[in-house]
Coordinates of C-alpha atoms in Angstrom, one line a residue:
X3 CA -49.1 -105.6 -116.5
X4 CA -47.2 -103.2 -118.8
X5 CA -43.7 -105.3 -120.1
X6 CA -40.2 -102.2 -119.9
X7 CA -37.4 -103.4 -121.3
X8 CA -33.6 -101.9 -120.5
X9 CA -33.8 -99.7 -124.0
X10 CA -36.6 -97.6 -122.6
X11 CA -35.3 -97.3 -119.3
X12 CA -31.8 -96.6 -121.0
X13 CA -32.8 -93.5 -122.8
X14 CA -35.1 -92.0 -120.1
X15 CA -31.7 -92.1 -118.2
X16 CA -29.6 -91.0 -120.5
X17 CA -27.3 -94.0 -120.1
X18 CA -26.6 -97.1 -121.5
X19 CA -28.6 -100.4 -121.5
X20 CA -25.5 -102.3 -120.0
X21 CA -25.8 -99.7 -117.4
X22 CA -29.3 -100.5 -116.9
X23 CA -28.8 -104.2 -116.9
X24 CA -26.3 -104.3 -114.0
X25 CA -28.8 -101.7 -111.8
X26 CA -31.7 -104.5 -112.6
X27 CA -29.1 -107.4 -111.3
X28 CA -28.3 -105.5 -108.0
X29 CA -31.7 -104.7 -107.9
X30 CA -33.3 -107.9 -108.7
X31 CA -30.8 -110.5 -108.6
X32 CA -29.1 -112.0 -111.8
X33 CA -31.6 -113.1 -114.9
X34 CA -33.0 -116.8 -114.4
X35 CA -32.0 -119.3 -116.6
X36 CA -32.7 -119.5 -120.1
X37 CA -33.9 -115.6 -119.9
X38 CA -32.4 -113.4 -122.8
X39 CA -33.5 -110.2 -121.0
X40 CA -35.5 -107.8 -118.8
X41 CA -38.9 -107.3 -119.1
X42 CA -40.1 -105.1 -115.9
X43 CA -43.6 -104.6 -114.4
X44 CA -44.7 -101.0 -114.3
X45 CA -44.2 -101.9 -110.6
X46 CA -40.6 -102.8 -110.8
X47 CA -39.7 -100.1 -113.3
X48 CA -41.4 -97.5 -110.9
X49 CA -38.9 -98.8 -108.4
X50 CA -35.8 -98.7 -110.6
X51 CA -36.8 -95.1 -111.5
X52 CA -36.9 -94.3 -107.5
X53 CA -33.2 -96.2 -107.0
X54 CA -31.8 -94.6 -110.0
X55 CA -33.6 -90.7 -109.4
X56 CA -32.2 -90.9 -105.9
X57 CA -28.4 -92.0 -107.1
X58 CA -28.2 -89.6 -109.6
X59 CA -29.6 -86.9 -107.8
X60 CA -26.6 -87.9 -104.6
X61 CA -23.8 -89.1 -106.5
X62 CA -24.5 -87.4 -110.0
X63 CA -25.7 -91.3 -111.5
X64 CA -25.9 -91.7 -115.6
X65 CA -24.3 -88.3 -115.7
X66 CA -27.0 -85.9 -114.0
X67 CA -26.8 -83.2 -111.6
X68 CA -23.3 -83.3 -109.8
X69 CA -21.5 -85.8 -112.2
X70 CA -18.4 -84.5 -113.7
X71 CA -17.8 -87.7 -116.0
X72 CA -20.1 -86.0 -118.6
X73 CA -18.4 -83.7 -121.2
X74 CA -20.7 -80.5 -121.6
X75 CA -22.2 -79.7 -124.6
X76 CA -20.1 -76.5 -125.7
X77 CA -22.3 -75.5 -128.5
X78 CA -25.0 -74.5 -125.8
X79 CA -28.3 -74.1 -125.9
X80 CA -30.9 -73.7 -128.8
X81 CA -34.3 -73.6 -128.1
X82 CA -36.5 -74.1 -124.9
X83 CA -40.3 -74.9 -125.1
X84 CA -42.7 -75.7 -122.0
X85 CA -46.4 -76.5 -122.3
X86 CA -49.3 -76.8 -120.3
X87 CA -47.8 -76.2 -116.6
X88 CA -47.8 -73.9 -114.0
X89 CA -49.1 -70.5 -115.2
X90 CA -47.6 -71.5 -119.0
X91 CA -49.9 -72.1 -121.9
X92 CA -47.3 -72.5 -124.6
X93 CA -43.6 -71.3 -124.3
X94 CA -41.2 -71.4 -127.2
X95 CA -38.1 -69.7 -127.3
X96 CA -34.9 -69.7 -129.2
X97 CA -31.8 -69.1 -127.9
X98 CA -29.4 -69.4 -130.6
X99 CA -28.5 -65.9 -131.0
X100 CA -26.0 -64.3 -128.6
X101 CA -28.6 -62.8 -126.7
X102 CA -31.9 -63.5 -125.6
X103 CA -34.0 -61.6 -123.3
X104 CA -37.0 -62.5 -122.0
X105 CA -39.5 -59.9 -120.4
X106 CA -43.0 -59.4 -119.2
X107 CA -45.5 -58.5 -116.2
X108 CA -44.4 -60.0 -112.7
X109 CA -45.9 -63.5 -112.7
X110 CA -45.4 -64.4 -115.8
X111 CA -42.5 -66.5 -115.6
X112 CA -39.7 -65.4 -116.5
X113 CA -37.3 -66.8 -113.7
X114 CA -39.1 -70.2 -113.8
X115 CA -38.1 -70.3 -117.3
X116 CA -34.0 -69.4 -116.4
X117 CA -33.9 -72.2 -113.4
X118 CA -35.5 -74.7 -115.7
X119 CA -32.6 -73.9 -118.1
X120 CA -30.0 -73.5 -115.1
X121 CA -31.1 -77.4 -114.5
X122 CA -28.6 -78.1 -117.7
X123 CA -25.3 -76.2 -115.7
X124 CA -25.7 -78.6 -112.9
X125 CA -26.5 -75.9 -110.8
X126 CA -30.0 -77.0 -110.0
X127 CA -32.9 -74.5 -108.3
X128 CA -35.7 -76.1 -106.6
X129 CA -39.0 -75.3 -106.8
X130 CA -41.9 -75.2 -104.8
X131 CA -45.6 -76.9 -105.3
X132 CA -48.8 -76.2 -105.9
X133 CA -50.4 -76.4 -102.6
X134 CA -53.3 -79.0 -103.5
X135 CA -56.3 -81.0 -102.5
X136 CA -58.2 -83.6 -104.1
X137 CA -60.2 -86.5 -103.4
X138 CA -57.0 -88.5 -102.0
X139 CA -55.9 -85.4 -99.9
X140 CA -53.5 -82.8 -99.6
X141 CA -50.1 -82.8 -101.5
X142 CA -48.0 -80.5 -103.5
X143 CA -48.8 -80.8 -107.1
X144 CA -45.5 -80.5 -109.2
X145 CA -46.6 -81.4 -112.5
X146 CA -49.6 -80.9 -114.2
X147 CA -51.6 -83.6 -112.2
X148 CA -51.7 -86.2 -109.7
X149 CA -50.4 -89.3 -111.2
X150 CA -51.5 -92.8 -111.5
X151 CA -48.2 -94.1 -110.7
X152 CA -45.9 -92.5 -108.4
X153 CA -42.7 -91.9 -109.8
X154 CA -43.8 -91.0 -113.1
X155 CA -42.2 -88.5 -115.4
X156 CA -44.7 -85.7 -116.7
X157 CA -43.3 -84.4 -119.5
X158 CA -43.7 -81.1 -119.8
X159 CA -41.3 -79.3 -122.2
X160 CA -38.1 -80.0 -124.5
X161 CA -34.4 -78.3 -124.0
X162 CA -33.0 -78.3 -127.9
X163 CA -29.3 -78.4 -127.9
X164 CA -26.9 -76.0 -130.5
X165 CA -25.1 -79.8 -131.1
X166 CA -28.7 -81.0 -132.7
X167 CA -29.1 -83.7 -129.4
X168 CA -32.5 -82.7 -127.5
X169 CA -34.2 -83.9 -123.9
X170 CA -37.2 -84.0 -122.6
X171 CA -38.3 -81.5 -119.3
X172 CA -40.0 -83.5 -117.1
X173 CA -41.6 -83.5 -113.5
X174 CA -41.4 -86.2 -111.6
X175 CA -44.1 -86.6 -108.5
X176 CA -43.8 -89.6 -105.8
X177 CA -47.1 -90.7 -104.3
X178 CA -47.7 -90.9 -100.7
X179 CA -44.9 -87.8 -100.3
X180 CA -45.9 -84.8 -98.9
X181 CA -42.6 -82.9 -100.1
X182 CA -43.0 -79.1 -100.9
X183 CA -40.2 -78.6 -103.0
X184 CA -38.6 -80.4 -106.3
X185 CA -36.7 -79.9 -109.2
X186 CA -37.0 -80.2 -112.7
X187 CA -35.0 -83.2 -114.6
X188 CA -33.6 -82.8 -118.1
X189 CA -34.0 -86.7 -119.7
X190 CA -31.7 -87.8 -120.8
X191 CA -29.5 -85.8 -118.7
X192 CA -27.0 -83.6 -120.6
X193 CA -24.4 -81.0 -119.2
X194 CA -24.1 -77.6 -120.5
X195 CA -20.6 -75.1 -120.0
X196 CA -22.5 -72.4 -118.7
X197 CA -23.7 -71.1 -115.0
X198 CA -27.5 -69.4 -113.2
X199 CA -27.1 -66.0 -111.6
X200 CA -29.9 -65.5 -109.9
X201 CA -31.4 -61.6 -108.6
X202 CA -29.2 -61.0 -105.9
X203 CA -25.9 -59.0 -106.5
X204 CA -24.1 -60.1 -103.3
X205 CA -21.1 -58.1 -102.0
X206 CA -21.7 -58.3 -98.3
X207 CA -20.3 -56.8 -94.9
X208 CA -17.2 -55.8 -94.3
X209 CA -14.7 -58.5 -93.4
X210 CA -11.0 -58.7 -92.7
X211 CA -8.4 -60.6 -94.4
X212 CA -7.2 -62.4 -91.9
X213 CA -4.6 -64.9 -94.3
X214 CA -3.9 -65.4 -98.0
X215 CA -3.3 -68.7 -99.5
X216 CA -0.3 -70.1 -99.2
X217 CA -0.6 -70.9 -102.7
X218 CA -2.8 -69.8 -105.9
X219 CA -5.6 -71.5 -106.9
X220 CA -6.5 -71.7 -110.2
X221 CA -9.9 -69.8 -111.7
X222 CA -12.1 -72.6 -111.7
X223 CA -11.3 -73.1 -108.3
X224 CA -11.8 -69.7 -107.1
X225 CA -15.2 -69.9 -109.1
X226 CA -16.0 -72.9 -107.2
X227 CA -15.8 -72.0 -103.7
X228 CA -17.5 -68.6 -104.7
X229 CA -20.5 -70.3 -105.8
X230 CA -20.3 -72.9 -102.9
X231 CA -20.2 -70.0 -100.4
X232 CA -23.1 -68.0 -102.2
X233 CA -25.1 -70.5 -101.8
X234 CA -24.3 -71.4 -98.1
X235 CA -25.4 -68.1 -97.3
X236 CA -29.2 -69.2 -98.2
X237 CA -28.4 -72.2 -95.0
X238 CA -29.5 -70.7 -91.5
X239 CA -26.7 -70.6 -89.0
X240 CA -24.0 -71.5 -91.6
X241 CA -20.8 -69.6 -91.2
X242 CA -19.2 -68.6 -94.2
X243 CA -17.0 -65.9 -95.7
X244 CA -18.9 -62.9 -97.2
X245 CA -18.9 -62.3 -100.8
X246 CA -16.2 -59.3 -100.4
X247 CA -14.1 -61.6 -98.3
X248 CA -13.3 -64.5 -101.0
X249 CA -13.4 -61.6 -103.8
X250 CA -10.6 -59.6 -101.7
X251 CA -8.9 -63.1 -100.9
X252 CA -8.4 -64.2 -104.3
X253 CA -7.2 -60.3 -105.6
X254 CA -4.6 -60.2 -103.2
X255 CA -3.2 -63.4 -104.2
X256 CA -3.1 -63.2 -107.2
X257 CA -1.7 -59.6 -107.0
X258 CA 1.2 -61.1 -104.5
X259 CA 1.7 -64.2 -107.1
X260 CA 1.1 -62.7 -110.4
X261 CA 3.6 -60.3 -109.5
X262 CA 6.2 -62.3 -107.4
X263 CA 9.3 -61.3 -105.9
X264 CA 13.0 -62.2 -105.7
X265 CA 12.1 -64.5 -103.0
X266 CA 8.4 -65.4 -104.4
X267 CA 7.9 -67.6 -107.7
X268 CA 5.8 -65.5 -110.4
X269 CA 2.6 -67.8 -110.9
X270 CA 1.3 -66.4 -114.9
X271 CA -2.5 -67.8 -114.1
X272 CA -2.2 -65.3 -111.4
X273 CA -1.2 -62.5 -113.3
X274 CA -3.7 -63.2 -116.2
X275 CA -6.6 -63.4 -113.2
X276 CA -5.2 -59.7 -111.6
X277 CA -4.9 -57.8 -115.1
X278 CA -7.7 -59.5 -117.2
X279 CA -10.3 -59.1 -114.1
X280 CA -9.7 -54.9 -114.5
X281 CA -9.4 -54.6 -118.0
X282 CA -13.6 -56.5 -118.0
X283 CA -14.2 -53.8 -115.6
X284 CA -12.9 -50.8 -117.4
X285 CA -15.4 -52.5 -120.0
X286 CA -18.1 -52.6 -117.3
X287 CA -18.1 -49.5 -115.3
X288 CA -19.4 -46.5 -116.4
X289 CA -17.4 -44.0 -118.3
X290 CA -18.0 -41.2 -115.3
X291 CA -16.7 -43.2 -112.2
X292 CA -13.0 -42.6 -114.5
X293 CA -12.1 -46.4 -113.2
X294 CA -8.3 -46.3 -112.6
X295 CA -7.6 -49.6 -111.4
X296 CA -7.2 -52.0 -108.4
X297 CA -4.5 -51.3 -105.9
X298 CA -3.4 -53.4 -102.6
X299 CA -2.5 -52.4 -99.1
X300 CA -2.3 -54.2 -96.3
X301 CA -4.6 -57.0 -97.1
X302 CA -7.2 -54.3 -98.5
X303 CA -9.0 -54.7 -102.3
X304 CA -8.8 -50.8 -103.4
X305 CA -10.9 -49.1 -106.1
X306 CA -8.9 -46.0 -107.7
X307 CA -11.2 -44.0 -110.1
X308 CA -11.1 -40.4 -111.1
X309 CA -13.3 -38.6 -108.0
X310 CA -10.6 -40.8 -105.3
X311 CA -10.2 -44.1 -104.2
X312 CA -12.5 -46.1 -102.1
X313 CA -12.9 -49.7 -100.6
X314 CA -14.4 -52.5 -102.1
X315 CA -16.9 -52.7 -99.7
X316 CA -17.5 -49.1 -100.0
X317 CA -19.0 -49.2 -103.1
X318 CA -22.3 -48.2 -104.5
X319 CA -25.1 -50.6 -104.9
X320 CA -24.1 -50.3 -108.5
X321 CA -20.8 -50.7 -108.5
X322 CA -21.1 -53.8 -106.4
X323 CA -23.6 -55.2 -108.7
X324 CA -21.2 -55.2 -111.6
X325 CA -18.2 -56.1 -109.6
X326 CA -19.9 -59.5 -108.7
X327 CA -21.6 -59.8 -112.0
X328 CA -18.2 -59.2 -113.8
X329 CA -16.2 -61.5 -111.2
X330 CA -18.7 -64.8 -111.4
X331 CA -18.6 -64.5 -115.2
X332 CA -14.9 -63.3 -115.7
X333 CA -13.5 -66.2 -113.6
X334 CA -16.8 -69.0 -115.4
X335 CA -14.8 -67.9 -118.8
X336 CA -11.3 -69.7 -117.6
X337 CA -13.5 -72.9 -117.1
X338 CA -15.3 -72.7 -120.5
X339 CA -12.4 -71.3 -122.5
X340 CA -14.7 -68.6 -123.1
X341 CA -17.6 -70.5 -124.8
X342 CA -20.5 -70.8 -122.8
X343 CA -23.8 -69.9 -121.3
X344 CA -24.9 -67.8 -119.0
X345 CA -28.6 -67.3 -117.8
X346 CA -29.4 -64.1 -115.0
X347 CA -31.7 -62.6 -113.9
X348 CA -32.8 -58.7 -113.3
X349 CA -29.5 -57.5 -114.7
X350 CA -31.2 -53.6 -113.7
X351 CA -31.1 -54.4 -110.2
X352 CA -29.1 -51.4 -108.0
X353 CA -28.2 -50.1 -111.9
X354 CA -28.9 -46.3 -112.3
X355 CA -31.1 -46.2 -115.6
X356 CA -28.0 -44.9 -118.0
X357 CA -26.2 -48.1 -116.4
X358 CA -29.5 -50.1 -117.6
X359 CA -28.9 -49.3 -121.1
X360 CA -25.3 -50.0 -121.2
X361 CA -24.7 -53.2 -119.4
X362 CA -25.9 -55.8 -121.7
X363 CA -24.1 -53.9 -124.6
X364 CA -20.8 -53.6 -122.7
X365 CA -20.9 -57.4 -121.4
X366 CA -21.4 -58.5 -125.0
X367 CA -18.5 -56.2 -125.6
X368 CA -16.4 -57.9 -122.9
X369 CA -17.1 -61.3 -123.3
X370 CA -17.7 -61.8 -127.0
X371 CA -18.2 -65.8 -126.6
X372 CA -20.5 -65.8 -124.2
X373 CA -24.4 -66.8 -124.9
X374 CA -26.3 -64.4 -122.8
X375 CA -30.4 -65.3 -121.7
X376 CA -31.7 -62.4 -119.6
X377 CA -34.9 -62.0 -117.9
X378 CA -35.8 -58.5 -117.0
X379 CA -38.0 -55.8 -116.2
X380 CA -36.5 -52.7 -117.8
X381 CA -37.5 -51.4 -120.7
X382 CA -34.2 -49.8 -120.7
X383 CA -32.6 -52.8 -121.1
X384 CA -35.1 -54.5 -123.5
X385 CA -34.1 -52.0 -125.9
X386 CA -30.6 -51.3 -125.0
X387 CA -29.1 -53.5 -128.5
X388 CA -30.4 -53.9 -131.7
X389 CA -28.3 -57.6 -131.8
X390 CA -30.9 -59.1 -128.8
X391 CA -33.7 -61.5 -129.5
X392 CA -36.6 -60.4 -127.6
X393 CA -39.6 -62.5 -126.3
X394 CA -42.5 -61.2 -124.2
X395 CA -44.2 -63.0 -121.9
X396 CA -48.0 -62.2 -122.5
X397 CA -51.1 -63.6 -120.3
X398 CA -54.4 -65.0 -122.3
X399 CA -58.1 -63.8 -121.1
X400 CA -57.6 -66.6 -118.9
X401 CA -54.7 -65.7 -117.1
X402 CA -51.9 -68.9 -118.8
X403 CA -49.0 -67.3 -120.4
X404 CA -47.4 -67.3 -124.1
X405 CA -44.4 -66.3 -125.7
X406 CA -44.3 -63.7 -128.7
X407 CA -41.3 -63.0 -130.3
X408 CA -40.5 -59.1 -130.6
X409 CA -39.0 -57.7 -133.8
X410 CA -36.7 -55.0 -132.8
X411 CA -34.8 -55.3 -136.0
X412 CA -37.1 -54.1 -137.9
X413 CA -38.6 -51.3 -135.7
X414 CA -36.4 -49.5 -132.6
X415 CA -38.9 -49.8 -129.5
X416 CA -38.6 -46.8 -127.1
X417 CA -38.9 -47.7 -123.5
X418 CA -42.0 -46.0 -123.0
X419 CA -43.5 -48.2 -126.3
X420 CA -42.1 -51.2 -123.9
X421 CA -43.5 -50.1 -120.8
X422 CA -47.0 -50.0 -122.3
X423 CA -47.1 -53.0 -124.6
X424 CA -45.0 -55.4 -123.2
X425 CA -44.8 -54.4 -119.8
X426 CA -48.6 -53.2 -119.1
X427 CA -47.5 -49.8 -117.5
X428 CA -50.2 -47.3 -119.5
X429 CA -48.3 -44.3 -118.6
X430 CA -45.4 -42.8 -117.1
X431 CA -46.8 -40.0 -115.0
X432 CA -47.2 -40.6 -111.3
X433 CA -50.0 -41.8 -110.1
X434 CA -51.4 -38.6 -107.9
X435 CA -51.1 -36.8 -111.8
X436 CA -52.7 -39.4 -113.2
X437 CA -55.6 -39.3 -110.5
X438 CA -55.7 -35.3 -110.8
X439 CA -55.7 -35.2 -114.5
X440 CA -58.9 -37.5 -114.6
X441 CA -60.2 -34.7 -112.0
X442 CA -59.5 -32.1 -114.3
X443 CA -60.8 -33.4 -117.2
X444 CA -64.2 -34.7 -116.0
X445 CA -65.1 -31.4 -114.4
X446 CA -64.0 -29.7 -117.6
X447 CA -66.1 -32.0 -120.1
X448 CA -69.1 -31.3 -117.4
X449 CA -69.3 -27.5 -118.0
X450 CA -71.8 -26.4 -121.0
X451 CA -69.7 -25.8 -124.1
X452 CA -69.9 -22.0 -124.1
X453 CA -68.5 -21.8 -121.2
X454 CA -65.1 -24.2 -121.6
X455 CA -62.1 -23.3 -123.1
X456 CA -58.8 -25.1 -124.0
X457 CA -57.2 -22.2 -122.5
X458 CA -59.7 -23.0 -119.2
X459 CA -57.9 -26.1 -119.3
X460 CA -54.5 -25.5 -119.5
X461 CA -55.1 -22.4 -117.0
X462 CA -56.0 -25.5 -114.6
X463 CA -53.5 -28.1 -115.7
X464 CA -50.8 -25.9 -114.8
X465 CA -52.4 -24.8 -111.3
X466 CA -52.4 -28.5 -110.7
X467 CA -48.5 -28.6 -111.5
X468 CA -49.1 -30.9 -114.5
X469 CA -48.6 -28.6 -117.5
X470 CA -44.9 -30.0 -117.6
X471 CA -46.5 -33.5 -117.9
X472 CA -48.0 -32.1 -121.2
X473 CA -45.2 -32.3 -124.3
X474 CA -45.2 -28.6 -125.3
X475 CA -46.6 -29.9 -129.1
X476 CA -49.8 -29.9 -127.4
X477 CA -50.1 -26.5 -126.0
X478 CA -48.9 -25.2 -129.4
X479 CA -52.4 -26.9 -130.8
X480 CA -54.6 -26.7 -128.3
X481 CA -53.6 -22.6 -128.7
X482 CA -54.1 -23.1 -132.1
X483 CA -57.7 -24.7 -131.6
X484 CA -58.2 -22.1 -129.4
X485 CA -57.1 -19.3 -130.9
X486 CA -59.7 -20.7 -133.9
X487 CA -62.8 -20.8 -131.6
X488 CA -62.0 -17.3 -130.4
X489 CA -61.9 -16.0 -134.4
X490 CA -65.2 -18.1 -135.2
X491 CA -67.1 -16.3 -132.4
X492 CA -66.0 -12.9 -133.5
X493 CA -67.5 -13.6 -136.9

């Protein structure tokens, strides 16, 4: 029998031993006579971990997911390591500078890494198991192994906090449970100002305004019942409000009460949300849309830029993707007075590639306060600002995954540099050049030297359309080289 006093079970939870005590008492009934204190079978504390995981998880219990009692930690995040689970060897990143983006091959990671972090902004993303079989059966693995005692915590990782507290990343696996998906818990629990954007850049059908609220609500509000809606939308046969819908709904209000009227009370929060949500776009769109501002009529959200004006819901994928992007953060910053975190994922998606290098820079721009971990694909945006800290996900001979830490201070990356070391894309030419140049070449180093030229080649490189794939640096020396040969035979 292994003896667990209150202490341990107190800072596994995060809470305090008095805490502790009083769950034992309800759970156990009171301490017998003459006992000074608690010492619990691994049996009993396996089943004080169960009582306590699901009450924290329901009713946010010792401060976890979905308690509001807990003050976040507004200094943020500062470094994040994982080992030994899932596809990761050894992760270690820090996130203490402004930005951090994390990049690599698909696979590798990198959104696991952003929900395990998202875990912290009590906006929890679930998982899904290993689909397993061992001698005991089938079961979905979501640690690193079965364990001997269900309810366990595997520990797989430590969260590092700016404030100096850490906690430990752990897994947690019920025997007897055949339940795909779970989530990571952050022991002890603490709460971080900040919010998860995943992939998706949701602006959604077309809808009506059918009423405005009768009065305004205030930003954290309006960011509240965004997020609530967004992720209703994942729930089959849930109605809800498209994206456009609440972002049109909360415009107009606080258009209508930000301005007021002789008969209408002006509401100030409402103005600041109206004119501070286009002055972060004027930041955020590009420079040749000529963004002119927002503009209401009858109950429609309308975008004025240089080429015309145009509905919300008219707009490009782009567009759309940084109207959402813009509105989730702009409206997080009232919440946070501007200090805190915010992790997402793919910022290229629907971006035209001259968008790709500008976003990160121009949201730095407009939120200054903000901490910023990205996870993306682009080499565009890899290399978009000098001020990022960089980490590339990179796979061993045997498949697990590391972190190296790119120095793009001291040496300015091109994306095609990115696209080939980091990224594992040799080249940049399609693949049906790529495929015809090998063509080319083989037959060419096949003929007897006397008869091949580097004028032969180029003579069939450009029937093949590819000369243009060739920088014109080359032709210069292979008409050089050839222009030698010619001289040598002559002599």
């Amino acid at each position: 029998m292994t003896e667990i006093t209150p202490a341990l079970l107190a800072v596994e939870f995060g809470t305090s031993e008095k805490d502790v005590r009083a769950t034992l008492a309800f759970l156990f009934g009171p301490l017998p006579e003459g006992v000074a204190r608690w010492e619990l079978s691994e049996e009993q504390a396996n089943y004080y971990r169960a009582y306590a995981y699901g009450m924290r998880e329901s009713s946010g219990y010792y401060g976890g997911p979905g308690s509001s009692s807990q003050e976040p930690d507004e200094y943020g995040l500062r470094r994040l390591t994982i080992r030994d689970w899932r596809q990761f060897d050894r992760v270690d990143i820090d996130l203490s500078a402004q930005l951090t983006l994390i990049t690599g091959e698909n696979g590798t990671g990198k959104t696991s890494l952003l929900q395990v972090l998202g875990q912290t902004f009590e906006q929890g993303t679930e998982f899904v198991g290993t689909p397993t079989r061992d001698k005991e059966g089938f079961f979905f693995k979501h640690g690193r192994r079965r364990p001997a005692t269900s309810g366990e915590i595997d520990k797989i990782g430590t969260i590092t906090f700016a404030s100096g507290a850490s906690a430990h990343v752990g897994i947690r696996q019920w025997q007897h449970q055949d339940q795909p998906s779970f989530a990571p818990e952050i022991v002890p629990y603490r709460r971080v100002a900040g919010m998860y954007l995943d992939a998706q850049r949701l602006i959604g059908p077309y809808q009506r305004v059918e009423s405005i609220p009768p009065r305004f609500n205030s930003a954290s509000e309006i960011a509240r019942m965004y997020r609530e809606q967004i992720k209703n939308l994942w729930i089959p046969h849930m109605v809800v409000k498209s994206p456009s819908l609440l972002i049109k709904e909360a415009l107009i209000a606080a258009a209508l009460y930000g301005e007021g009227s002789a008969v209408l009370a002006r509401d100030p929060r409402a103005a600041e949300v109206w004119n501070g949500f286009q002055k972060i776009l004027e930041k955020l769109f590009p420079e040749s849309l000529g963004f002119k501002g927002l503009r209401i009529d009858q109950g429609e959200v309308i975008l004025q830029s240089a080429s015309g004006p145009f509905a919300l819901e008219a707009s490009s994928g782009g567009i759309a993707a940084i109207l959402s992007l813009a509105w989730q953060i702009y409206l997080t910053s009232f919440e946070s007075s501007g200090r805190f975190t915010v992790c997402f994922d793919e910022p290229e998606n629907h971006l035209h590639p001259s968008l790709q290098r500008s976003i990160l820079p121009s949201l730095l721009e407009a939120f200054p306060s903000v901490h910023f971990v990205v996870a993306t694909h682009s080499p565009f945006v890899v290399t978009s600002t000098r001020a990022a800290s960089v980490y590339a996900l990179r796979r061993r001979k045997n498949g697990k995954v590391y972190t190296e830490k790119l120095d793009l201070e001291e040496q300015a990356f091109t994306a095609d540099e990115i696209l080939n070391d980091v990224l594992g894309v040799g080249t940049t030419i399609p693949i049906w050049a790529e495929r015809s140049l090998e063509s080319i070449l083989d037959d060419f180093q096949g003929r007897p030297k006397d008869s091949a030229s580097m004028q032969d080649l180029l003579d069939s490189l450009n029937a093949a359309g590819l000369r243009l794939t060739m920088p014109s640096v080359t032709d210069a020396v292979a008409e050089n080289l050839n222009d030698s040969s010619n001289r040598m035979d002559e002599a």
